[in-house]
XYZ file of C-alpha atoms in Angstrom:
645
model
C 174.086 -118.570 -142.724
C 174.156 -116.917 -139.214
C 176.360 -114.063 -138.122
C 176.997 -114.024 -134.052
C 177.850 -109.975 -134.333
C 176.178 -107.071 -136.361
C 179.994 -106.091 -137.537
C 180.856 -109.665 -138.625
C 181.946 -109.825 -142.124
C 181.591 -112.726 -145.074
C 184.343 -113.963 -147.717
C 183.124 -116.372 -149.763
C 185.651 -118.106 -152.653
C 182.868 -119.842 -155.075
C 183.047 -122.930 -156.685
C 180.629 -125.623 -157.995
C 181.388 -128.005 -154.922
C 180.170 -128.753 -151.445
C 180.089 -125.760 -148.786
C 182.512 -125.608 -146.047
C 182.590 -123.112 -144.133
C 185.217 -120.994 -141.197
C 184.457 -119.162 -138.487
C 187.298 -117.159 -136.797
C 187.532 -115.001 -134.078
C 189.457 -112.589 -136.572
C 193.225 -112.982 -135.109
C 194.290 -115.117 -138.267
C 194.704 -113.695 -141.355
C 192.232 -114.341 -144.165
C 195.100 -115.817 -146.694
C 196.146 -118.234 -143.529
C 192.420 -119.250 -143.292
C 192.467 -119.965 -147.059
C 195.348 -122.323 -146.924
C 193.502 -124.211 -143.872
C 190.411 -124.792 -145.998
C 193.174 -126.198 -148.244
C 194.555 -128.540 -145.933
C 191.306 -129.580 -144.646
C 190.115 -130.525 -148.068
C 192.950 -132.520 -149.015
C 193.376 -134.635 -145.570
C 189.276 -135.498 -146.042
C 189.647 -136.144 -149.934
C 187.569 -133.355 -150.523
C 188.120 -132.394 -154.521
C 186.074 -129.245 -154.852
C 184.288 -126.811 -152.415
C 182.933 -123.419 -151.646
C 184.803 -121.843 -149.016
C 183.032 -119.435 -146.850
C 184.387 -117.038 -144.094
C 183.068 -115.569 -141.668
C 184.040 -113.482 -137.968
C 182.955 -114.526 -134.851
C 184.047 -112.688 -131.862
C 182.514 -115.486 -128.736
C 185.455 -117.678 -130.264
C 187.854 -115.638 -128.190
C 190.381 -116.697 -130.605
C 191.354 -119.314 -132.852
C 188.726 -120.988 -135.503
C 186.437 -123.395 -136.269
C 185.612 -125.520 -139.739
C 182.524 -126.328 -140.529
C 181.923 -129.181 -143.563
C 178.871 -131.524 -144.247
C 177.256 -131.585 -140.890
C 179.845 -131.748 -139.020
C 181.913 -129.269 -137.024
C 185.918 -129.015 -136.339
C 186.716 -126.707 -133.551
C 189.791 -125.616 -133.087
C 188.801 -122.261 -131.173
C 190.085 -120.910 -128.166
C 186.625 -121.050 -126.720
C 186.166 -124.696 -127.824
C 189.235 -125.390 -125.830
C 187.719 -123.979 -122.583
C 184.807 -125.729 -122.915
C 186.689 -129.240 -123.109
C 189.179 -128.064 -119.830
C 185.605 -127.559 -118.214
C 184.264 -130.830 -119.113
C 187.167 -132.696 -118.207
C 187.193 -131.176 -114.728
C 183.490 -132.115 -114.494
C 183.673 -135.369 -115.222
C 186.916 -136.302 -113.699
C 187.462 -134.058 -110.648
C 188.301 -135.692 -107.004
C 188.484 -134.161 -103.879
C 190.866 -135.594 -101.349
C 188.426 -134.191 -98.821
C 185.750 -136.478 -99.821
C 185.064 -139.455 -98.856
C 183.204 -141.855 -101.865
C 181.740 -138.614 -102.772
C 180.037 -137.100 -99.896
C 179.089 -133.954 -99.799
C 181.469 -131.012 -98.211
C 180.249 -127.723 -96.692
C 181.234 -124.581 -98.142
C 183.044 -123.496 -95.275
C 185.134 -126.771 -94.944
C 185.871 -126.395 -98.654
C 188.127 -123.560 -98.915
C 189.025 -121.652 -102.450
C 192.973 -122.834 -102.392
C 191.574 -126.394 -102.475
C 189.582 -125.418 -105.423
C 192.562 -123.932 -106.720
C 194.627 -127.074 -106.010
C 192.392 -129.277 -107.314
C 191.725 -127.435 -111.016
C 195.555 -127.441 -111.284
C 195.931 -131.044 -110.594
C 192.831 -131.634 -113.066
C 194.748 -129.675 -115.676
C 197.708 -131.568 -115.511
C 195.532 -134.614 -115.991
C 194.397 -132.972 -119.212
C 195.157 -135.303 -122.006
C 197.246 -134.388 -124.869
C 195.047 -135.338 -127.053
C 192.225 -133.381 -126.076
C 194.392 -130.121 -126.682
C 194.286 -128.373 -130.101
C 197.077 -128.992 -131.864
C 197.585 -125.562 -133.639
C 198.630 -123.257 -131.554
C 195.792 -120.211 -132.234
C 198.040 -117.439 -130.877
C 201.115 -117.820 -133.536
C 199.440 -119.473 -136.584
C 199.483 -115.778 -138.598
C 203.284 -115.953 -137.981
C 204.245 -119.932 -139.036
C 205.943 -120.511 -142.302
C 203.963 -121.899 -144.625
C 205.767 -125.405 -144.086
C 205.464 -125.417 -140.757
C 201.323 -124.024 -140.932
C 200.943 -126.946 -143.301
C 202.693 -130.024 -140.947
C 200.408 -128.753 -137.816
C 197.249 -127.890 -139.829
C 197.752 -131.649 -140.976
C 198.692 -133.434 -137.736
C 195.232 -131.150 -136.407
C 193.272 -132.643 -138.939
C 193.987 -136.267 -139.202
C 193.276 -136.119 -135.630
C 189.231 -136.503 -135.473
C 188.913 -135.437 -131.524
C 187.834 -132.377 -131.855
C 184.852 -133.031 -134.614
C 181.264 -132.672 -133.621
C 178.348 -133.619 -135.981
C 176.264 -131.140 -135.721
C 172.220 -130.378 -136.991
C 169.679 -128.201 -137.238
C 166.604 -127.805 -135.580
C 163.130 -128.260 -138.110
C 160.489 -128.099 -135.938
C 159.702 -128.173 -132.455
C 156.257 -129.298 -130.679
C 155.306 -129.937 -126.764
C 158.794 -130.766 -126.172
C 159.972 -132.893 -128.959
C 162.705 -131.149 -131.418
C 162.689 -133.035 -134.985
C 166.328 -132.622 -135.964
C 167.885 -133.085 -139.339
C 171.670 -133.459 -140.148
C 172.332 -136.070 -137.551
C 172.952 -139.137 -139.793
C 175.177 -141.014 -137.029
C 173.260 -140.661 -134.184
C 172.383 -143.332 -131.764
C 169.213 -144.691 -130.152
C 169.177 -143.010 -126.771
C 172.091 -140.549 -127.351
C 172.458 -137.476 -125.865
C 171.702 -133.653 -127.561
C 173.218 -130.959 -126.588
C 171.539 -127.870 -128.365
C 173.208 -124.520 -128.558
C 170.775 -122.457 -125.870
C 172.405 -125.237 -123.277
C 169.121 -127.344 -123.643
C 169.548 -130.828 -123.526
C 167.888 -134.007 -125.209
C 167.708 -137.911 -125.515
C 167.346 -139.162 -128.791
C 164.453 -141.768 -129.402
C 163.543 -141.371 -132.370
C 165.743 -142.804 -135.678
C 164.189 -141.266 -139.245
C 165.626 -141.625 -142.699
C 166.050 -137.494 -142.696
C 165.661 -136.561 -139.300
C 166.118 -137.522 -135.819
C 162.977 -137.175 -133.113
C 164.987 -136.113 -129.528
C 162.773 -135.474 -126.876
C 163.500 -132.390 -124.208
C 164.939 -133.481 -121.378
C 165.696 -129.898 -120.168
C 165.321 -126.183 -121.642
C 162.332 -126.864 -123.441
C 161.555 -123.241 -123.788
C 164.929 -122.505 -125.146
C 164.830 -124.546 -128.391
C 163.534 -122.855 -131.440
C 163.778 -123.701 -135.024
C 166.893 -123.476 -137.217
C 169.017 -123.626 -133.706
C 172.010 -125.955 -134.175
C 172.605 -128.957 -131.944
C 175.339 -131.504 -131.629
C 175.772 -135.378 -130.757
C 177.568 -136.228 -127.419
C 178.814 -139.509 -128.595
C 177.225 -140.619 -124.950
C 174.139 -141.826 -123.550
C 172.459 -139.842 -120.479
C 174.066 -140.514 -117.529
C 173.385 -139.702 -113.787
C 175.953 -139.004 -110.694
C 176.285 -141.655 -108.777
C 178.074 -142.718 -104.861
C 177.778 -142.005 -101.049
C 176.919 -138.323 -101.830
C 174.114 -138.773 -102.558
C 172.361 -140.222 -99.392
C 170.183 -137.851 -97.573
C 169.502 -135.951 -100.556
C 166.326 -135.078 -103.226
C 167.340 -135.193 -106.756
C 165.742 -134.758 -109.953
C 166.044 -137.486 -112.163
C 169.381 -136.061 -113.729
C 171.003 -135.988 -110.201
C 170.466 -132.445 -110.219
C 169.723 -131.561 -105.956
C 166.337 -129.716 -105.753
C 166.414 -129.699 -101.856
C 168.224 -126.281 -101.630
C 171.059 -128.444 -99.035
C 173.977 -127.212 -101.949
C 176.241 -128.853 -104.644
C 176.510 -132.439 -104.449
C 180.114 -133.460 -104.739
C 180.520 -136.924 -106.895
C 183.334 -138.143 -108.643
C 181.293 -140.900 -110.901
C 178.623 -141.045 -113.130
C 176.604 -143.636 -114.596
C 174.464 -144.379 -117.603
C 170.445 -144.748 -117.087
C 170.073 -147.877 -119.480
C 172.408 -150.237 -118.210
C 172.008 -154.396 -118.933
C 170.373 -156.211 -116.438
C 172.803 -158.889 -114.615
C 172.381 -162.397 -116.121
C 171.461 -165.570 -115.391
C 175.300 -166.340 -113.764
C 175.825 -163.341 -112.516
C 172.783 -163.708 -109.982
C 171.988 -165.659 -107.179
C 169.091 -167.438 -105.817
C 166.882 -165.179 -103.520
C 167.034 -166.522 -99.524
C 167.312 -163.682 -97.193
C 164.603 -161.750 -96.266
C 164.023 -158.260 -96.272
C 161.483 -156.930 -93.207
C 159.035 -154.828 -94.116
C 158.202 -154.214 -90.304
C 154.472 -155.048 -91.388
C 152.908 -158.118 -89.812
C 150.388 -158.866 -92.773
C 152.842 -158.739 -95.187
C 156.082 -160.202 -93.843
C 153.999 -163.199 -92.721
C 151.592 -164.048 -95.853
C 153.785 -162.287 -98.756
C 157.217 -162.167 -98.133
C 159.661 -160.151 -99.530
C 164.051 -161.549 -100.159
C 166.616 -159.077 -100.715
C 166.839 -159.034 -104.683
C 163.009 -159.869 -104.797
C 160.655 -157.609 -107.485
C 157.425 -157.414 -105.369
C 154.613 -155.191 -106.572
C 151.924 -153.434 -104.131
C 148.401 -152.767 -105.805
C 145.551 -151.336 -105.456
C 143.003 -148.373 -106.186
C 144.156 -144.992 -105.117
C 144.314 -144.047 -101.283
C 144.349 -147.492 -100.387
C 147.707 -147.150 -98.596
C 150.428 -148.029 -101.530
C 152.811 -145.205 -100.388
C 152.309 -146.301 -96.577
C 152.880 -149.488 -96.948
C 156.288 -148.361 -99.300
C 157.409 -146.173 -96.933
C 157.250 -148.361 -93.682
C 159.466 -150.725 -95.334
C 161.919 -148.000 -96.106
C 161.675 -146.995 -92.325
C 162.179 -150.227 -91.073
C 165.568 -150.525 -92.973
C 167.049 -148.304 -90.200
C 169.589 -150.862 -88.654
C 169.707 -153.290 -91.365
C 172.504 -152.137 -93.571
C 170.142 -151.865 -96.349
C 170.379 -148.107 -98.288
C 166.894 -147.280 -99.957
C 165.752 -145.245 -102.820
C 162.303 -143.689 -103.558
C 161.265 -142.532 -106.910
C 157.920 -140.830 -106.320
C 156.831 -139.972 -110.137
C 153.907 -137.772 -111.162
C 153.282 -136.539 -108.005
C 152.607 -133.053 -106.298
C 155.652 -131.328 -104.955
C 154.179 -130.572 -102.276
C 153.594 -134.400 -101.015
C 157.378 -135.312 -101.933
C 158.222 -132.516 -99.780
C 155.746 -134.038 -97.489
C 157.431 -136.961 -97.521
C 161.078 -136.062 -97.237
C 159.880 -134.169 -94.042
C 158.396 -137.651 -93.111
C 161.435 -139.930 -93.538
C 163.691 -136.946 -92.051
C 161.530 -137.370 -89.107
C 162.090 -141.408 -88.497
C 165.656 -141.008 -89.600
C 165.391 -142.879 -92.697
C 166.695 -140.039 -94.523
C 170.473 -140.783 -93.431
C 170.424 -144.036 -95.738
C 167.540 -142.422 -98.432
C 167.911 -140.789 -101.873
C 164.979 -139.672 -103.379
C 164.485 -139.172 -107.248
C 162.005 -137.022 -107.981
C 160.284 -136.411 -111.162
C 156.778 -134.246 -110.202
C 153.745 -133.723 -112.073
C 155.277 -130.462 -113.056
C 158.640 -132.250 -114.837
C 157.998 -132.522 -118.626
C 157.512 -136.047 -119.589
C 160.357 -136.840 -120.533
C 161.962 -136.394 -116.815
C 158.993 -138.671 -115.623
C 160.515 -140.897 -118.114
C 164.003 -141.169 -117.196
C 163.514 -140.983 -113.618
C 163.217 -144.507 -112.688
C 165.939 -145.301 -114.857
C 168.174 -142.740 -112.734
C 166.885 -144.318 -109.643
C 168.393 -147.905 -110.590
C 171.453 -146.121 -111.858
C 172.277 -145.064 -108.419
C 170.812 -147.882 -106.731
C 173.211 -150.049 -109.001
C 176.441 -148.332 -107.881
C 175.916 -149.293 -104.271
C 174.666 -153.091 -105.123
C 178.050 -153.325 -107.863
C 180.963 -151.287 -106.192
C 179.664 -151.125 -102.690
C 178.384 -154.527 -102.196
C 175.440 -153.300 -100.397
C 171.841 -154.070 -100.255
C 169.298 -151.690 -101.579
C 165.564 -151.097 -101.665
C 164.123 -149.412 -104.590
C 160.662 -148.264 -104.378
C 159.032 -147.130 -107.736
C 155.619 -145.014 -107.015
C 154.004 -145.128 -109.311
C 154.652 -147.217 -112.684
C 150.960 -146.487 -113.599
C 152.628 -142.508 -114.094
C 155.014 -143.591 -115.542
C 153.541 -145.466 -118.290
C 151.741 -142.529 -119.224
C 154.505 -140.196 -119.604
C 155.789 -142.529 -121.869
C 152.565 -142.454 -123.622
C 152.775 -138.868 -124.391
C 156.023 -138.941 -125.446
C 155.518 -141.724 -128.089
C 151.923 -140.207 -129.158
C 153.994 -136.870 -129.782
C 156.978 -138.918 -131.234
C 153.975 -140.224 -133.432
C 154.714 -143.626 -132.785
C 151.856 -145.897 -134.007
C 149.806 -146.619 -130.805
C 148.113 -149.980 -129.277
C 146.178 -150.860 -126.712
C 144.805 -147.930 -124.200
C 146.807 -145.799 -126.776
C 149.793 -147.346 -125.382
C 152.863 -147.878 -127.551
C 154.034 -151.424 -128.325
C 157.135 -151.537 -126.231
C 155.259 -150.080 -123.002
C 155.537 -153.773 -121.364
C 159.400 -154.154 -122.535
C 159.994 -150.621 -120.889
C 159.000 -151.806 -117.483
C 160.624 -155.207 -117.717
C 164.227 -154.183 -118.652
C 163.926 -151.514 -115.650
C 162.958 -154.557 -113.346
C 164.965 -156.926 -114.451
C 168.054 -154.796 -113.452
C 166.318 -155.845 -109.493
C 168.576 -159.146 -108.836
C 170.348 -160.322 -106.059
C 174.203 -160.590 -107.151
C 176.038 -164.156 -106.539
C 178.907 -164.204 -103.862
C 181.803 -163.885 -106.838
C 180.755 -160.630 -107.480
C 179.841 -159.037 -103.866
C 176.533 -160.325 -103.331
C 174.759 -156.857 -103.114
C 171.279 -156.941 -104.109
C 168.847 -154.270 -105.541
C 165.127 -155.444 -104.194
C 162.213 -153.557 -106.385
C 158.956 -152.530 -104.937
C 157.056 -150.982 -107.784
C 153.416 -149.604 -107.146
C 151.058 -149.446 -109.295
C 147.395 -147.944 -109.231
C 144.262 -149.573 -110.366
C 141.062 -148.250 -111.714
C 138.061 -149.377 -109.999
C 139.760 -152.791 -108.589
C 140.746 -153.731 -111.990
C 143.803 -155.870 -111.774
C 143.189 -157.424 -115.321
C 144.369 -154.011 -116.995
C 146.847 -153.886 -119.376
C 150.016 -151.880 -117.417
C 148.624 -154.095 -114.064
C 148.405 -157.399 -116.241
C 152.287 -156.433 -117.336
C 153.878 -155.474 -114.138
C 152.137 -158.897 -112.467
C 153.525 -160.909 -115.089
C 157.413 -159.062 -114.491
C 157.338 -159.404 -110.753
C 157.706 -162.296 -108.456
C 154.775 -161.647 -106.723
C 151.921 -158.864 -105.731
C 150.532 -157.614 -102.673
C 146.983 -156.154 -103.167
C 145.371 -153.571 -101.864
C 141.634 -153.820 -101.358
C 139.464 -150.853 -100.565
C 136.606 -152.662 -99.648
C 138.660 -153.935 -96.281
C 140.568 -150.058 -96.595
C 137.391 -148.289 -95.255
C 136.143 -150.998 -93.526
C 138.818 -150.214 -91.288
C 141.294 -153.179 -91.934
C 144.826 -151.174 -92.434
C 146.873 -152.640 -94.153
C 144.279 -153.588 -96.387
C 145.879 -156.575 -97.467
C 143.505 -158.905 -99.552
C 144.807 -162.114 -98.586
C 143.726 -164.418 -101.292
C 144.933 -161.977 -104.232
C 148.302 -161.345 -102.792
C 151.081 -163.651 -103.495
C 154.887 -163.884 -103.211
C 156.572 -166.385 -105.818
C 159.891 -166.380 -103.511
C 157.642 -167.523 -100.606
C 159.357 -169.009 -97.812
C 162.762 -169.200 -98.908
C 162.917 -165.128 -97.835
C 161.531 -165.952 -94.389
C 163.662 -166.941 -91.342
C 162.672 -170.126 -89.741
C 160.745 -168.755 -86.928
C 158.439 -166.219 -89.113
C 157.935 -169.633 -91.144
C 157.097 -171.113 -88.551
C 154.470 -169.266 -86.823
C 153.427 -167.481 -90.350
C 152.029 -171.336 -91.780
C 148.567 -171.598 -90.483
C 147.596 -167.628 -91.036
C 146.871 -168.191 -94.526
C 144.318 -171.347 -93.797
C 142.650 -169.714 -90.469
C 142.135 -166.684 -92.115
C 140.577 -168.127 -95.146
C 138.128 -170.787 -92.754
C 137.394 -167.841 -91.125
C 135.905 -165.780 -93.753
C 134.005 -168.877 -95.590
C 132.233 -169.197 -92.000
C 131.432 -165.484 -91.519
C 130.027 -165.988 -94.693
C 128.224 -168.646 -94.149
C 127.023 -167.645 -90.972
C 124.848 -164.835 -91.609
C 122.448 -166.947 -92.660
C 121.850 -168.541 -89.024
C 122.267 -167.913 -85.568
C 122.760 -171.251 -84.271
C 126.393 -172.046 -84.701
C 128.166 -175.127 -83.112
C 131.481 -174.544 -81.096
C 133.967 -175.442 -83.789
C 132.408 -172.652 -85.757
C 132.616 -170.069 -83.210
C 136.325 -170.754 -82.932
C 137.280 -170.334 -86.392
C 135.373 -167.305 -86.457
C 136.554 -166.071 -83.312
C 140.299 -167.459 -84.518
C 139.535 -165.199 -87.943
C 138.325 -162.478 -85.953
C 141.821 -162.107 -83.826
C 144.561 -162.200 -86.462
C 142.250 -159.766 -88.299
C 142.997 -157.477 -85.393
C 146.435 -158.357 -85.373
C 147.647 -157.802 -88.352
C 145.922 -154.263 -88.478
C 148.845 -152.012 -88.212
C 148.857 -147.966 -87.533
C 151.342 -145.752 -90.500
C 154.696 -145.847 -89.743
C 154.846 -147.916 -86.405
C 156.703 -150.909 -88.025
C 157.689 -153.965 -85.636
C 160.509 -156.131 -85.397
C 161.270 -159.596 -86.398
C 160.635 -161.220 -83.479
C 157.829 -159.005 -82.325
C 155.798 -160.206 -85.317
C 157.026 -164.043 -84.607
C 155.608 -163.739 -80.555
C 152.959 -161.393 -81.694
C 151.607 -164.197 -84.566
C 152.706 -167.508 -81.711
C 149.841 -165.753 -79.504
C 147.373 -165.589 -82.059
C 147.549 -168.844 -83.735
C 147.988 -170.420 -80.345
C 144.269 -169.240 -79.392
C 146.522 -167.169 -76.758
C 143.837 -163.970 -77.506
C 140.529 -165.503 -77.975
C 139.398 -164.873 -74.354
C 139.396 -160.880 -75.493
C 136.743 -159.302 -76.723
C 137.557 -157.599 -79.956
C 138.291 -154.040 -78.707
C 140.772 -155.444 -76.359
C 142.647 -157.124 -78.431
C 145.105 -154.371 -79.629
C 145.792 -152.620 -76.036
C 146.452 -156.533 -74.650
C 149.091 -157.120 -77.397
C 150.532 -154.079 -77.572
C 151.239 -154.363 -74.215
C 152.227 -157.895 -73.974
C 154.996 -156.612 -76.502
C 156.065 -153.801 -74.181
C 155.939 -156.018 -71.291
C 158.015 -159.049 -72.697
C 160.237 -156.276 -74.053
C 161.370 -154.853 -70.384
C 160.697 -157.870 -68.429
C 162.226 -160.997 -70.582
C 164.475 -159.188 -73.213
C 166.176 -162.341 -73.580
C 163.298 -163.259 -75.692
C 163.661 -161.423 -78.526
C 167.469 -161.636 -78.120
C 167.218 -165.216 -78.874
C 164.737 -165.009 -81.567
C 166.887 -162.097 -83.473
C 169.954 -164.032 -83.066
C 169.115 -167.498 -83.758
C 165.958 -166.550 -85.987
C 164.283 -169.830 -84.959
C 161.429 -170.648 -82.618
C 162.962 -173.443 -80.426
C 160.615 -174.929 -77.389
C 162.877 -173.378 -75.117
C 161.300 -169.969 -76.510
C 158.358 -171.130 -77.181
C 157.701 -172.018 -73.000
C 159.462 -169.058 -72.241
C 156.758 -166.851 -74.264
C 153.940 -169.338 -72.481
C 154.899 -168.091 -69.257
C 155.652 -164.278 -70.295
C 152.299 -164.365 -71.286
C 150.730 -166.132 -68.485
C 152.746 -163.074 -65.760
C 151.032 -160.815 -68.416
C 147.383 -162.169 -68.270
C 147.398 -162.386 -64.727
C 147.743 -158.628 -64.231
C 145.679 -157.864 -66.891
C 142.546 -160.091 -65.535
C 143.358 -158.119 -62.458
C 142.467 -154.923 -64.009
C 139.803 -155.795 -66.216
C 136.869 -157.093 -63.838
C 134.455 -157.728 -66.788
C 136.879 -160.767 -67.318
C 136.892 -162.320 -63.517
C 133.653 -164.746 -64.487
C 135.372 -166.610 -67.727
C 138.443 -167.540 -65.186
């Protein structure tokens, strides 16, 4: 038994039964503490017991029972700590709007002031202990008997409480907590704090979530009663969290008035609806051959440095007039390239509609763990209550399989395959499967997933790449043969797919998008075949040629991402045989230009074709003859094209 104080004293009353045990501040008197033992035992049924006191001077006042685990606490300083909670978890600000963040200066102390008055009127009755601390030594015994009873009966203020056994690379094995859950949260007495994940017959295995270095053996801990949770709303926006909502971007408090829970169910079968609008990545390649719908699960593949995060990242750029809000989850990375990249998206202005949860490769484990499930908590609040449509962007799941790996290795969970624990595939598919586009009844937000995930020497037939393929609805793969070849994106063509296909295209991207996939695949099975002669008949030089030009088109520089109908006139040219006259170095200046031209000259173009979203005739001729002004002054400056026309 642990004294708090050097000058704390011990009064023990022996008998042969179970120990329960008082700690008081030392403003009630000890015969007063002997008739609430009394009390205590006969509202729980408790025959016979050893009563133990002992003086505690943190309690401020007041005292707290200890019996069987579990802890009663009826303290002064137990009281505080509930008014603080409450506030936390309930507080508004009039000043805020869904949450958003206030500066300091705009946020004066009588507000505070106001606003921890009105949350203490709010205070439940309940919560409040219902002896009053300050006059128990003078009650008659009567009356200390009727409130030590109504106190009692009343089970709010009762914590179960354990001990700490042993603790090892951030996993605590806890004993005493008989009633915990799966996933609860531990609060430990340092402030440390812990999820619960594993469920023994004599001992509970909680892994660290924070304070790691705080926990040591024999330290006391207590259930919440709650899973984790995470803040959630329009605060949030613009901001780098950790993957408890914490801000680690030095911008100040973020003000939120909701929280959510990291494992939430995934919306079912009724509750969703089918997938038919798209969602522009602003990249040629992929918006053509593997399109991606609001609500969509696409994954993006490939060895590392092969562009994953670039490709990621675009999209999230090219939300910026959409509506859409996006969230980025890099996991296991350096800090220094998440800083790198909040600088980046702060740049294009994507960080007015970003969050970014961040769990580096300096985070323990267990906060690589969580953080994707953070991520879709947030992401969920603006699909459910907000109606919106949001991008999620996991990079990578590879990480994040891993740090799951050490956890269960630690947890000394049996392993599998690649020393992966069983449930490694069902951990990725309930995090995707909360990716759904709602139905109309209620809101039709949608939460579209881009996971990434990182290969091994081209190895798609892995076992966390075999799992995430089978979850999605669709993969786009990155190659790095065509990488450092010099073909960026490096979109393999025949190994990418989207399952959604063309019901998350508009008509005129369908439209113009339908022959790429043939022309480029003649293409290559003639550039194959013709290295092996020189003498090639005129058919074969076009598709070759044909191959040759929507190569070069759909090359695409980092963070330059193009509009709608940009990519439909861009792709009409090409498949057209519109830029086969070029010689391959050309071909980018001519339809970058063109672009820029048709852009200042004929805006009506792609007015029409973002409006309507179909490629009429009327547009199509219209295009014919931008093109044709175009060519004309560009013949005109290139001589070394006068003899072909």
């Amino acid at each position: 038994m642990s004294n708090n104080t050097s000058d704390n004293k011990e009064n023990k009353i022996k008998s042969k039964g179970p120990s329960l045990r008082i700690a008081t501040a030392g403003d009630i008197p000890e015969e007063r503490l002997v008739s609430v033992a009394k009390k205590f035992a006969e509202v729980n049924e408790i025959e016979d017991y050893r009563l133990t006191i002992e003086q505690r001077d943190d309690l401020i006042g007041g005292f707290i029972v200890y019996f069987q685990g579990s802890r009663y606490d009826y303290s002064i300083r137990g009281q505080l700590n509930r008014i603080g909670s409450f506030i936390k978890q309930t507080r508004s600000f009039d000043s805020a709007v869904d949450g958003a963040a206030i500066p300091e200066e705009e946020f004066p102390s009588s507000k505070v002031k106001e606003d921890l008055e009105k949350a203490l009127e709010q205070f439940p009755e309940s919560h409040k202990v219902s002896i009053d601390n300050l006059e128990i030594a003078s009650l008659t015994e009567a009356d200390l008997e009727k409130r030590i009873e109504d106190a009692f009966l009343f089970q709010e203020h009762r914590d179960e409480i354990g001990r700490v056994a042993s603790i090892s690379d951030g996993v605590a094995s806890v004993t005493g907590l008989r009633n915990c859950m799966l996933n609860e949260l531990i609060y430990f007495a340092s402030g440390a704090t812990g999820i619960a994940m594993n469920l023994e017959k004599t001992k509970v295995g909680i892994v660290l979530l924070t304070g790691e270095d705080t926990v040591v053996e024999s330290m006391s801990c207590k259930r919440t009663m709650t899973t984790c949770s995470v803040p959630v709303g329009m605060g949030l926006l613009g901001r780098v969290v950790n993957a408890l909502g914490q801000p680690i971007d030095g911008k100040g408090v973020i003000r939120y008035t909701e929280e959510r829970p990291v494992e939430s169910p995934a919306p079912s079968i009724i509750e969703r609806a089918p997938v038919n609008t798209p969602l522009f990545t602003g990249i040629t390649a992929i918006d053509a051959l593997t399109p991606i719908g609001r609500g969509q699960r696409e994954l993006i593949i490939g060895d590392r440095q092969t562009g994953k995060t670039s490709i990621a990242l675009d999209a999230i750029i090219n939300q910026k007039n959409e509506d859409v809000i996006c969230v980025y989850v890099p996991i296991g990375q350096k800090m220094a390239n998440i800083v790198a990249t909040a600088g980046l998206l702060e740049k294009h202005g994507a960080m007015d509609y970003t969050v970014i949860v961040a769990a580096s490769a300096s985070e323990s484990a267990a906060m690589q763990y969580i953080a994707p499930f953070a991520a879709c908590a947030i992401a969920e609040k603006f699909m459910y209550d907000y109606h919106k449509d949001v991008l999620i962007v996991y990079d990578d799941l590879s990480k994040h399989a891993q740090a799951y790996r050490a956890i269960s290795l630690l947890l000394r969970r049996p392993p599998g395959r690649e020393a992966y624990p069983g449930d490694v595939f069902y951990l990725h598919s309930r995090l995707l499967e909360r990716s759904a586009k709602l139905s109309d009844e209620l809101g039709g937000g949608s939460i579209t997933a881009l996971p990434i995930v990182e290969t091994q020497g081209n190895d798609i037939s892995a076992y966390i790449p075999t799992n995430v393929i089978s979850i999605t609805d669709g993969q786009i793969y990155l190659s790095p043969e065509l990488f450092f070849s010099g073909q960026r994106p490096a979109v393999n063509v025949g190994l990418s797919v989207s399952r959604v296909g063309g019901a998350a295209q508009t008509k005129a991207v369908k439209k113009v998008a339908g022959p790429l996939r043939i022309s480029l695949a003649q293409a290559r099975e003639m550039a194959s075949f013709s290295q092996f002669g020189s003498d090639l008949d005129e058919n074969t030089q076009l598709q070759i040629k044909r191959g040759t030009v929507l190569n070069e088109v759909l090359k695409q520089e980092r963070f330059s991402p193009l509009t709608m109908a940009s990519e439909v006139v861009l792709l009409y040219c090409a498949t057209t045989d519109k830029l086969n006259f070029l010689a391959t170095e050309d071909i980018t200046e001519f339809y970058t230009a063109l672009l820029a031209s048709i852009k200042l000259r004929h805006p009506n173009i792609f007015e029409e074709l973002t409006d309507g979203k179909e490629l009429t005739d009327e547009i199509k001729s219209e295009i014919d003859s931008a093109y044709e002004e175009y060519k004309e002054s560009f013949l005109a400056e290139h001589e070394e094209y006068a003899e072909e026309f």
